[in-house]
Amino acid sequence: MTLLGVSTGVLADRTDLTGLLAYDPEVVEFYNYPRSMLAGIERFCARRGIRPALHTPVPYDEPRPLRRFAPTGPDPDEAATALRLTEATVRCAADLGALHVVVHFPSPYPPYPLAGFDSWCRDFLDAACGLAREHGVPVLVENLSAHPLLHTAAHYRDALAGRPELGLCLDVGHAHLLGPEHGPLGYARALGPVVRSMHLYNTTAARYPEHGHEPAHAGQSAADGYLPLAEVLPELLDLTGAPAVVLEHRPPAPGDPGPEQISRWIRELISHRRPGRPTPDGPAVRTPGGPAVRTSGEPARTASAGSPRPAHT
């Protein structure tokens, strides 16, 4: 079963979590929340049977929003900060019984030096593996499109090979911006069940710089450059068996469909997967504050014990 989730990035007022309920989510992915809101987040999820997930950084208590998350340098101080924020997020996820932690990878900012890049990647991923093992929380790297040395499906497949503690959060929009050769279906074919969650919105190459993450809806045409989600999303799920699809659009603007309409359409798409296709094994599914519930083929894991809105790529 694929769960429908929503990111707190859809909220115009991030402190008003009730604004998420119109999406009727089974998962909420929290991003960039201070420590002071964690108890309220836990109560919000527990009262409504929602599974929390976290997007690094949580908690985040700095007065200024996080503008750069650079796990692969080349600035060693930035890389150390990224790892520190990731560790804090994984610890927090364990405390909340979160479904997963999402982390941007690699650093998307120029310059892009070749020298040292492989070791920077290896150091961060090895540390993330250790955190996932220690705390029993799947850590999912999110594909970005900027770094020329690590942005294609093959790049991510190779980076994650031999690291079963890690998975991919397939950002469908980022992949779509790479063009048909490297689009979302290419990721799904290359990585299969390594894709353990998806960020879902729609965009075009021409509109993305100004409009960013647009809410997905049935009126978006491939002829206009949008991803034809009605065709592509069921196939993505057939290829990956991703346990969660998380809506990650900007706050709806005038003229956009409402939350109920958006979530109803996506729910219909994820519930109409083609019959006769096996569902790949997924990661452990966790309930808030409790142990993991095993899905097919994977041992259960056990849980251990208002900042301004940041830029989100």
Short mmCIF file of N, CA, C and O in Angstrom, two decimals, residues 115-174:
data_model
loop_
_atom_site.label_atom_id
_atom_site.label_comp_id
_atom_site.label_asym_id
_atom_site.label_seq_id
_atom_site.Cartn_x
_atom_site.Cartn_y
_atom_site.Cartn_z
N ALA A 115 38.14 17.09 -7.70
CA ALA A 115 39.07 16.58 -6.70
C ALA A 115 38.40 16.53 -5.33
O ALA A 115 37.88 17.54 -4.84
N GLY A 116 38.38 15.36 -4.73
CA GLY A 116 37.81 15.19 -3.41
C GLY A 116 36.34 14.85 -3.38
O GLY A 116 35.83 14.44 -2.34
N PHE A 117 35.63 14.99 -4.50
CA PHE A 117 34.17 14.81 -4.48
C PHE A 117 33.77 13.40 -4.07
O PHE A 117 32.86 13.21 -3.26
N ASP A 118 34.45 12.39 -4.62
CA ASP A 118 34.10 11.01 -4.28
C ASP A 118 34.24 10.75 -2.79
O ASP A 118 33.39 10.10 -2.17
N SER A 119 35.30 11.24 -2.20
CA SER A 119 35.50 10.99 -0.77
C SER A 119 34.50 11.78 0.07
O SER A 119 34.03 11.28 1.11
N TRP A 120 34.15 13.00 -0.33
CA TRP A 120 33.14 13.75 0.40
C TRP A 120 31.80 13.02 0.38
O TRP A 120 31.11 12.95 1.40
N CYS A 121 31.43 12.49 -0.80
CA CYS A 121 30.18 11.72 -0.90
C CYS A 121 30.24 10.49 -0.01
O CYS A 121 29.29 10.20 0.73
N ARG A 122 31.33 9.76 -0.10
CA ARG A 122 31.46 8.52 0.66
C ARG A 122 31.41 8.80 2.17
O ARG A 122 30.73 8.08 2.91
N ASP A 123 32.07 9.85 2.61
CA ASP A 123 32.08 10.15 4.04
C ASP A 123 30.67 10.45 4.55
O ASP A 123 30.27 9.97 5.62
N PHE A 124 29.93 11.26 3.79
CA PHE A 124 28.59 11.61 4.26
C PHE A 124 27.66 10.40 4.23
O PHE A 124 26.91 10.15 5.18
N LEU A 125 27.69 9.62 3.15
CA LEU A 125 26.79 8.47 3.05
C LEU A 125 27.13 7.41 4.09
O LEU A 125 26.22 6.78 4.66
N ASP A 126 28.41 7.19 4.35
CA ASP A 126 28.77 6.23 5.39
C ASP A 126 28.27 6.69 6.76
O ASP A 126 27.78 5.88 7.56
N ALA A 127 28.39 7.99 7.02
CA ALA A 127 27.87 8.51 8.29
C ALA A 127 26.36 8.37 8.37
O ALA A 127 25.80 8.02 9.42
N ALA A 128 25.67 8.62 7.26
CA ALA A 128 24.21 8.48 7.24
C ALA A 128 23.81 7.02 7.47
O ALA A 128 22.81 6.75 8.15
N CYS A 129 24.56 6.08 6.90
CA CYS A 129 24.30 4.66 7.15
C CYS A 129 24.40 4.35 8.64
O CYS A 129 23.55 3.65 9.21
N GLY A 130 25.44 4.86 9.26
CA GLY A 130 25.62 4.62 10.68
C GLY A 130 24.48 5.18 11.51
O GLY A 130 24.00 4.54 12.45
N LEU A 131 24.01 6.37 11.16
CA LEU A 131 22.89 6.96 11.89
C LEU A 131 21.61 6.15 11.70
O LEU A 131 20.85 5.95 12.65
N ALA A 132 21.37 5.69 10.46
CA ALA A 132 20.18 4.88 10.20
C ALA A 132 20.21 3.59 11.00
O ALA A 132 19.19 3.17 11.58
N ARG A 133 21.38 2.94 11.06
CA ARG A 133 21.50 1.70 11.83
C ARG A 133 21.31 1.94 13.32
O ARG A 133 20.61 1.21 14.02
N GLU A 134 21.95 2.99 13.81
CA GLU A 134 21.92 3.25 15.25
C GLU A 134 20.52 3.58 15.74
O GLU A 134 20.12 3.14 16.83
N HIS A 135 19.77 4.34 14.94
CA HIS A 135 18.49 4.85 15.41
C HIS A 135 17.29 4.15 14.78
O HIS A 135 16.14 4.45 15.15
N GLY A 136 17.50 3.24 13.85
CA GLY A 136 16.39 2.49 13.28
C GLY A 136 15.46 3.31 12.42
O GLY A 136 14.26 3.03 12.36
N VAL A 137 16.00 4.33 11.77
CA VAL A 137 15.19 5.22 10.92
C VAL A 137 15.75 5.20 9.50
O VAL A 137 16.94 5.50 9.32
N PRO A 138 14.97 4.87 8.47
CA PRO A 138 15.47 4.95 7.10
C PRO A 138 15.86 6.39 6.75
O PRO A 138 15.11 7.33 7.02
N VAL A 139 17.04 6.56 6.19
CA VAL A 139 17.50 7.86 5.71
C VAL A 139 17.45 7.84 4.19
O VAL A 139 18.05 6.98 3.55
N LEU A 140 16.70 8.77 3.63
CA LEU A 140 16.47 8.82 2.19
C LEU A 140 17.13 10.07 1.61
O LEU A 140 16.83 11.19 2.03
N VAL A 141 18.05 9.88 0.67
CA VAL A 141 18.64 11.04 0.00
C VAL A 141 17.70 11.48 -1.11
O VAL A 141 17.10 10.66 -1.79
N GLU A 142 17.59 12.78 -1.25
CA GLU A 142 16.71 13.36 -2.29
C GLU A 142 17.54 13.77 -3.50
O GLU A 142 18.53 14.49 -3.36
N ASN A 143 17.12 13.33 -4.67
CA ASN A 143 17.83 13.67 -5.90
C ASN A 143 17.67 15.16 -6.21
O ASN A 143 16.59 15.73 -6.15
N LEU A 144 18.80 15.78 -6.51
CA LEU A 144 18.84 17.17 -6.95
C LEU A 144 19.29 17.19 -8.40
O LEU A 144 19.70 16.16 -8.96
N SER A 145 19.22 18.32 -9.04
CA SER A 145 19.52 18.36 -10.47
C SER A 145 20.68 19.26 -10.82
O SER A 145 21.06 19.35 -11.99
N ALA A 146 21.32 19.91 -9.82
CA ALA A 146 22.31 20.93 -10.16
C ALA A 146 23.72 20.39 -10.32
O ALA A 146 24.48 20.87 -11.15
N HIS A 147 24.11 19.40 -9.52
CA HIS A 147 25.52 19.00 -9.48
C HIS A 147 25.87 18.14 -10.70
O HIS A 147 25.26 17.09 -10.91
N PRO A 148 26.82 18.55 -11.52
CA PRO A 148 27.11 17.80 -12.74
C PRO A 148 27.72 16.42 -12.49
O PRO A 148 27.66 15.56 -13.38
N LEU A 149 28.27 16.18 -11.32
CA LEU A 149 28.93 14.90 -11.04
C LEU A 149 28.00 13.88 -10.39
O LEU A 149 28.32 12.70 -10.32
N LEU A 150 26.83 14.33 -9.90
CA LEU A 150 25.89 13.40 -9.27
C LEU A 150 24.49 13.97 -9.41
O LEU A 150 24.04 14.77 -8.59
N HIS A 151 23.81 13.57 -10.48
CA HIS A 151 22.44 14.04 -10.66
C HIS A 151 21.57 13.07 -11.46
O HIS A 151 20.35 13.18 -11.45
N THR A 152 22.16 12.10 -12.15
CA THR A 152 21.37 11.18 -12.96
C THR A 152 20.97 9.96 -12.13
O THR A 152 21.49 9.70 -11.04
N ALA A 153 20.06 9.17 -12.70
CA ALA A 153 19.64 7.94 -12.03
C ALA A 153 20.82 7.01 -11.81
O ALA A 153 20.96 6.40 -10.74
N ALA A 154 21.69 6.88 -12.80
CA ALA A 154 22.85 6.00 -12.66
C ALA A 154 23.78 6.48 -11.55
O ALA A 154 24.34 5.67 -10.80
N HIS A 155 23.96 7.79 -11.44
CA HIS A 155 24.79 8.33 -10.37
C HIS A 155 24.25 7.92 -8.99
O HIS A 155 25.00 7.48 -8.12
N TYR A 156 22.94 8.10 -8.80
CA TYR A 156 22.35 7.77 -7.50
C TYR A 156 22.34 6.27 -7.26
O TYR A 156 22.55 5.81 -6.13
N ARG A 157 22.11 5.50 -8.30
CA ARG A 157 22.16 4.03 -8.14
C ARG A 157 23.53 3.61 -7.65
O ARG A 157 23.65 2.81 -6.71
N ASP A 158 24.57 4.14 -8.26
CA ASP A 158 25.93 3.77 -7.86
C ASP A 158 26.26 4.27 -6.45
O ASP A 158 26.92 3.58 -5.67
N ALA A 159 25.81 5.48 -6.12
CA ALA A 159 26.12 6.05 -4.80
C ALA A 159 25.47 5.24 -3.68
O ALA A 159 26.05 5.09 -2.59
N LEU A 160 24.27 4.70 -3.93
CA LEU A 160 23.53 4.01 -2.88
C LEU A 160 23.79 2.51 -2.87
O LEU A 160 23.36 1.81 -1.94
N ALA A 161 24.48 2.00 -3.87
CA ALA A 161 24.75 0.56 -3.94
C ALA A 161 25.53 0.10 -2.72
O ALA A 161 26.49 0.75 -2.28
N GLY A 162 25.09 -1.02 -2.14
CA GLY A 162 25.77 -1.55 -0.97
C GLY A 162 25.46 -0.83 0.32
O GLY A 162 26.12 -1.08 1.34
N ARG A 163 24.46 0.04 0.30
CA ARG A 163 24.07 0.79 1.51
C ARG A 163 22.58 0.57 1.76
O ARG A 163 21.76 1.48 1.53
N PRO A 164 22.19 -0.60 2.23
CA PRO A 164 20.76 -0.91 2.37
C PRO A 164 20.06 -0.05 3.41
O PRO A 164 18.83 0.01 3.42
N GLU A 165 20.81 0.59 4.30
CA GLU A 165 20.18 1.47 5.29
C GLU A 165 19.64 2.74 4.66
O GLU A 165 18.82 3.43 5.27
N LEU A 166 20.10 3.05 3.45
CA LEU A 166 19.70 4.28 2.78
C LEU A 166 18.74 3.97 1.64
O LEU A 166 18.69 2.86 1.13
N GLY A 167 17.97 4.96 1.26
CA GLY A 167 17.09 4.85 0.10
C GLY A 167 17.08 6.18 -0.62
O GLY A 167 17.80 7.12 -0.27
N LEU A 168 16.24 6.25 -1.63
CA LEU A 168 16.08 7.49 -2.41
C LEU A 168 14.69 8.05 -2.19
O LEU A 168 13.70 7.30 -2.26
N CYS A 169 14.61 9.33 -1.91
CA CYS A 169 13.35 10.06 -2.02
C CYS A 169 13.34 10.66 -3.42
O CYS A 169 14.08 11.62 -3.69
N LEU A 170 12.57 10.09 -4.31
CA LEU A 170 12.54 10.54 -5.71
C LEU A 170 11.74 11.83 -5.80
O LEU A 170 10.51 11.83 -5.67
N ASP A 171 12.44 12.94 -6.01
CA ASP A 171 11.77 14.21 -6.27
C ASP A 171 11.40 14.21 -7.75
O ASP A 171 12.25 14.37 -8.62
N VAL A 172 10.13 13.99 -8.01
CA VAL A 172 9.66 13.80 -9.38
C VAL A 172 9.89 15.05 -10.21
O VAL A 172 10.26 14.98 -11.38
N GLY A 173 9.72 16.22 -9.61
CA GLY A 173 9.93 17.47 -10.34
C GLY A 173 11.38 17.69 -10.70
O GLY A 173 11.69 18.08 -11.84
N HIS A 174 12.29 17.45 -9.76
CA HIS A 174 13.72 17.59 -10.07
C HIS A 174 14.11 16.68 -11.23
O HIS A 174 14.86 17.08 -12.13
#
